[in-house]
Amino acid sequence: MEKKNNNKTSGMKLAVLATVLVLGIIAVIVVVMNQQETPALETAQIDISSQPTLGESDAPVTVVEFGDFKCPSCKAWGETVYPQLVEDYVNTGEVKFAYINVFFHGNESILGSLAAESVFEHSPEAYWEFHKALYEAQPVVDHDAAWITPEKVLEVASAFPAIDQTQLQEDMKQVAQQEELEADEALVEEAGVTQTPTILINGQQLEDPFDYDAIKALIEQELAGEE
């Protein structure tokens, strides 16, 4: 009888253990699925106090783009996702948008960023239109060809009377905004940016910057947290 009772007890223990293991596996699966559904990859609070921004200064959500004027994906993002973001959230006062220069394409990236920084410093009211126009000037077919030149920058800037052409030309020649470019480079390293465009929403990096549903979901999540 004693031996039989021991066997019965052992069997009950094994059954309980199996149940616990199954529940544990289910819990792990649920956690993994939840992680896969989360659009944010990492968190990096970025100081944008000296960066060009669009929107209300006290907006509860900040969206930061790390972009490169030489980057075709950045051009595509600016033509597709950005206008929708501005319409849905920036114009409503819920989102403040900021842009940080990246120099992954070398000297042309630096020159484009330098020109943009010059415009931002001397003619901030013309910055965003110049920013958009410089991206629009990017070749559609052969974007790898050299196209960001002082001459091209001045041609783009000529469409905006507020921009002082002489000042812009001198700034590009003298690399007058070197300090601003170094600050951007430090922010790129701080945020661990490895691709462009990289989008942060209140410091949280999106896995796919072109997934507007994920962008909206994270913005709405952040807005709900402010309530």
mmCIF file with all atom_site columns, C-alpha atoms in Angstrom, residues 151-225:
data_model
loop_
_atom_site.group_PDB
_atom_site.id
_atom_site.type_symbol
_atom_site.label_atom_id
_atom_site.label_alt_id
_atom_site.label_comp_id
_atom_site.label_asym_id
_atom_site.label_entity_id
_atom_site.label_seq_id
_atom_site.pdbx_PDB_ins_code
_atom_site.Cartn_x
_atom_site.Cartn_y
_atom_site.Cartn_z
_atom_site.occupancy
_atom_site.B_iso_or_equiv
_atom_site.pdbx_formal_charge
_atom_site.auth_seq_id
_atom_site.auth_comp_id
_atom_site.auth_asym_id
_atom_site.auth_atom_id
_atom_site.pdbx_PDB_model_num
ATOM 1  C CA . GLU A 1 151 ? 26.153 75.677 -57.375 1.00 0.00 ? 151 GLU A CA 1
ATOM 2  C CA . LYS A 1 152 ? 23.166 73.357 -56.941 1.00 0.00 ? 152 LYS A CA 1
ATOM 3  C CA . VAL A 1 153 ? 22.571 74.568 -53.395 1.00 0.00 ? 153 VAL A CA 1
ATOM 4  C CA . LEU A 1 154 ? 22.541 78.205 -54.552 1.00 0.00 ? 154 LEU A CA 1
ATOM 5  C CA . GLU A 1 155 ? 20.196 77.280 -57.393 1.00 0.00 ? 155 GLU A CA 1
ATOM 6  C CA . VAL A 1 156 ? 17.759 75.706 -54.927 1.00 0.00 ? 156 VAL A CA 1
ATOM 7  C CA . ALA A 1 157 ? 18.095 78.645 -52.534 1.00 0.00 ? 157 ALA A CA 1
ATOM 8  C CA . SER A 1 158 ? 17.417 81.179 -55.291 1.00 0.00 ? 158 SER A CA 1
ATOM 9  C CA . ALA A 1 159 ? 13.722 80.277 -55.128 1.00 0.00 ? 159 ALA A CA 1
ATOM 10 C CA . PHE A 1 160 ? 13.509 81.803 -51.646 1.00 0.00 ? 160 PHE A CA 1
ATOM 11 C CA . PRO A 1 161 ? 14.001 85.604 -51.439 1.00 0.00 ? 161 PRO A CA 1
ATOM 12 C CA . ALA A 1 162 ? 14.515 85.415 -47.678 1.00 0.00 ? 162 ALA A CA 1
ATOM 13 C CA . ILE A 1 163 ? 17.791 83.514 -48.150 1.00 0.00 ? 163 ILE A CA 1
ATOM 14 C CA . ASP A 1 164 ? 20.878 85.676 -48.518 1.00 0.00 ? 164 ASP A CA 1
ATOM 15 C CA . GLN A 1 165 ? 22.766 84.035 -51.371 1.00 0.00 ? 165 GLN A CA 1
ATOM 16 C CA . THR A 1 166 ? 26.033 85.770 -50.529 1.00 0.00 ? 166 THR A CA 1
ATOM 17 C CA . GLN A 1 167 ? 25.835 84.695 -46.896 1.00 0.00 ? 167 GLN A CA 1
ATOM 18 C CA . LEU A 1 168 ? 24.987 81.112 -47.850 1.00 0.00 ? 168 LEU A CA 1
ATOM 19 C CA . GLN A 1 169 ? 27.858 80.936 -50.326 1.00 0.00 ? 169 GLN A CA 1
ATOM 20 C CA . GLU A 1 170 ? 30.313 82.282 -47.761 1.00 0.00 ? 170 GLU A CA 1
ATOM 21 C CA . ASP A 1 171 ? 29.067 79.887 -45.059 1.00 0.00 ? 171 ASP A CA 1
ATOM 22 C CA . MET A 1 172 ? 29.566 76.898 -47.340 1.00 0.00 ? 172 MET A CA 1
ATOM 23 C CA . LYS A 1 173 ? 33.025 78.094 -48.305 1.00 0.00 ? 173 LYS A CA 1
ATOM 24 C CA . GLN A 1 174 ? 34.133 78.773 -44.724 1.00 0.00 ? 174 GLN A CA 1
ATOM 25 C CA . VAL A 1 175 ? 32.276 75.787 -43.175 1.00 0.00 ? 175 VAL A CA 1
ATOM 26 C CA . ALA A 1 176 ? 30.799 78.341 -40.816 1.00 0.00 ? 176 ALA A CA 1
ATOM 27 C CA . GLN A 1 177 ? 28.366 75.924 -39.154 1.00 0.00 ? 177 GLN A CA 1
ATOM 28 C CA . GLN A 1 178 ? 30.991 73.294 -38.318 1.00 0.00 ? 178 GLN A CA 1
ATOM 29 C CA . GLU A 1 179 ? 29.998 73.354 -34.647 1.00 0.00 ? 179 GLU A CA 1
ATOM 30 C CA . GLU A 1 180 ? 26.366 72.571 -35.498 1.00 0.00 ? 180 GLU A CA 1
ATOM 31 C CA . LEU A 1 181 ? 27.418 69.664 -37.702 1.00 0.00 ? 181 LEU A CA 1
ATOM 32 C CA . GLU A 1 182 ? 29.588 68.250 -34.929 1.00 0.00 ? 182 GLU A CA 1
ATOM 33 C CA . ALA A 1 183 ? 26.648 68.520 -32.527 1.00 0.00 ? 183 ALA A CA 1
ATOM 34 C CA . ASP A 1 184 ? 24.459 66.572 -34.981 1.00 0.00 ? 184 ASP A CA 1
ATOM 35 C CA . GLU A 1 185 ? 27.131 63.909 -35.384 1.00 0.00 ? 185 GLU A CA 1
ATOM 36 C CA . ALA A 1 186 ? 27.290 63.507 -31.604 1.00 0.00 ? 186 ALA A CA 1
ATOM 37 C CA . LEU A 1 187 ? 23.496 63.055 -31.456 1.00 0.00 ? 187 LEU A CA 1
ATOM 38 C CA . VAL A 1 188 ? 23.664 60.423 -34.199 1.00 0.00 ? 188 VAL A CA 1
ATOM 39 C CA . GLU A 1 189 ? 26.211 58.476 -32.178 1.00 0.00 ? 189 GLU A CA 1
ATOM 40 C CA . GLU A 1 190 ? 24.277 58.964 -28.934 1.00 0.00 ? 190 GLU A CA 1
ATOM 41 C CA . ALA A 1 191 ? 21.081 57.579 -30.480 1.00 0.00 ? 191 ALA A CA 1
ATOM 42 C CA . GLY A 1 192 ? 22.921 54.677 -32.108 1.00 0.00 ? 192 GLY A CA 1
ATOM 43 C CA . VAL A 1 193 ? 21.599 55.579 -35.563 1.00 0.00 ? 193 VAL A CA 1
ATOM 44 C CA . THR A 1 194 ? 22.731 53.073 -38.194 1.00 0.00 ? 194 THR A CA 1
ATOM 45 C CA . GLN A 1 195 ? 20.300 53.798 -41.037 1.00 0.00 ? 195 GLN A CA 1
ATOM 46 C CA . THR A 1 196 ? 18.433 56.689 -42.574 1.00 0.00 ? 196 THR A CA 1
ATOM 47 C CA . PRO A 1 197 ? 15.804 57.698 -42.083 1.00 0.00 ? 197 PRO A CA 1
ATOM 48 C CA . THR A 1 198 ? 15.641 56.796 -38.397 1.00 0.00 ? 198 THR A CA 1
ATOM 49 C CA . ILE A 1 199 ? 12.523 57.976 -36.587 1.00 0.00 ? 199 ILE A CA 1
ATOM 50 C CA . LEU A 1 200 ? 12.210 58.466 -32.833 1.00 0.00 ? 200 LEU A CA 1
ATOM 51 C CA . ILE A 1 201 ? 8.886  59.098 -31.103 1.00 0.00 ? 201 ILE A CA 1
ATOM 52 C CA . ASN A 1 202 ? 9.403  60.467 -27.610 1.00 0.00 ? 202 ASN A CA 1
ATOM 53 C CA . GLY A 1 203 ? 12.780 58.745 -27.697 1.00 0.00 ? 203 GLY A CA 1
ATOM 54 C CA . GLN A 1 204 ? 11.515 55.393 -28.972 1.00 0.00 ? 204 GLN A CA 1
ATOM 55 C CA . GLN A 1 205 ? 12.947 54.193 -32.262 1.00 0.00 ? 205 GLN A CA 1
ATOM 56 C CA . LEU A 1 206 ? 10.626 52.752 -34.908 1.00 0.00 ? 206 LEU A CA 1
ATOM 57 C CA . GLU A 1 207 ? 11.650 49.492 -36.547 1.00 0.00 ? 207 GLU A CA 1
ATOM 58 C CA . ASP A 1 208 ? 10.126 50.506 -39.878 1.00 0.00 ? 208 ASP A CA 1
ATOM 59 C CA . PRO A 1 209 ? 10.005 54.283 -40.461 1.00 0.00 ? 209 PRO A CA 1
ATOM 60 C CA . PHE A 1 210 ? 7.593  53.783 -43.375 1.00 0.00 ? 210 PHE A CA 1
ATOM 61 C CA . ASP A 1 211 ? 4.991  51.935 -41.276 1.00 0.00 ? 211 ASP A CA 1
ATOM 62 C CA . TYR A 1 212 ? 2.614  54.810 -40.674 1.00 0.00 ? 212 TYR A CA 1
ATOM 63 C CA . ASP A 1 213 ? 0.196  52.610 -38.723 1.00 0.00 ? 213 ASP A CA 1
ATOM 64 C CA . ALA A 1 214 ? 2.989  51.859 -36.251 1.00 0.00 ? 214 ALA A CA 1
ATOM 65 C CA . ILE A 1 215 ? 3.869  55.551 -36.072 1.00 0.00 ? 215 ILE A CA 1
ATOM 66 C CA . LYS A 1 216 ? 0.248  56.463 -35.337 1.00 0.00 ? 216 LYS A CA 1
ATOM 67 C CA . ALA A 1 217 ? -0.080 53.686 -32.751 1.00 0.00 ? 217 ALA A CA 1
ATOM 68 C CA . LEU A 1 218 ? 2.978  54.869 -30.824 1.00 0.00 ? 218 LEU A CA 1
ATOM 69 C CA . ILE A 1 219 ? 1.936  58.517 -31.009 1.00 0.00 ? 219 ILE A CA 1
ATOM 70 C CA . GLU A 1 220 ? -1.549 57.639 -29.744 1.00 0.00 ? 220 GLU A CA 1
ATOM 71 C CA . GLN A 1 221 ? 0.013  55.556 -26.972 1.00 0.00 ? 221 GLN A CA 1
ATOM 72 C CA . GLU A 1 222 ? 2.161  58.516 -25.921 1.00 0.00 ? 222 GLU A CA 1
ATOM 73 C CA . LEU A 1 223 ? -0.792 60.911 -26.093 1.00 0.00 ? 223 LEU A CA 1
ATOM 74 C CA . ALA A 1 224 ? -2.894 58.593 -23.933 1.00 0.00 ? 224 ALA A CA 1
ATOM 75 C CA . GLY A 1 225 ? -0.103 58.523 -21.372 1.00 0.00 ? 225 GLY A CA 1
#
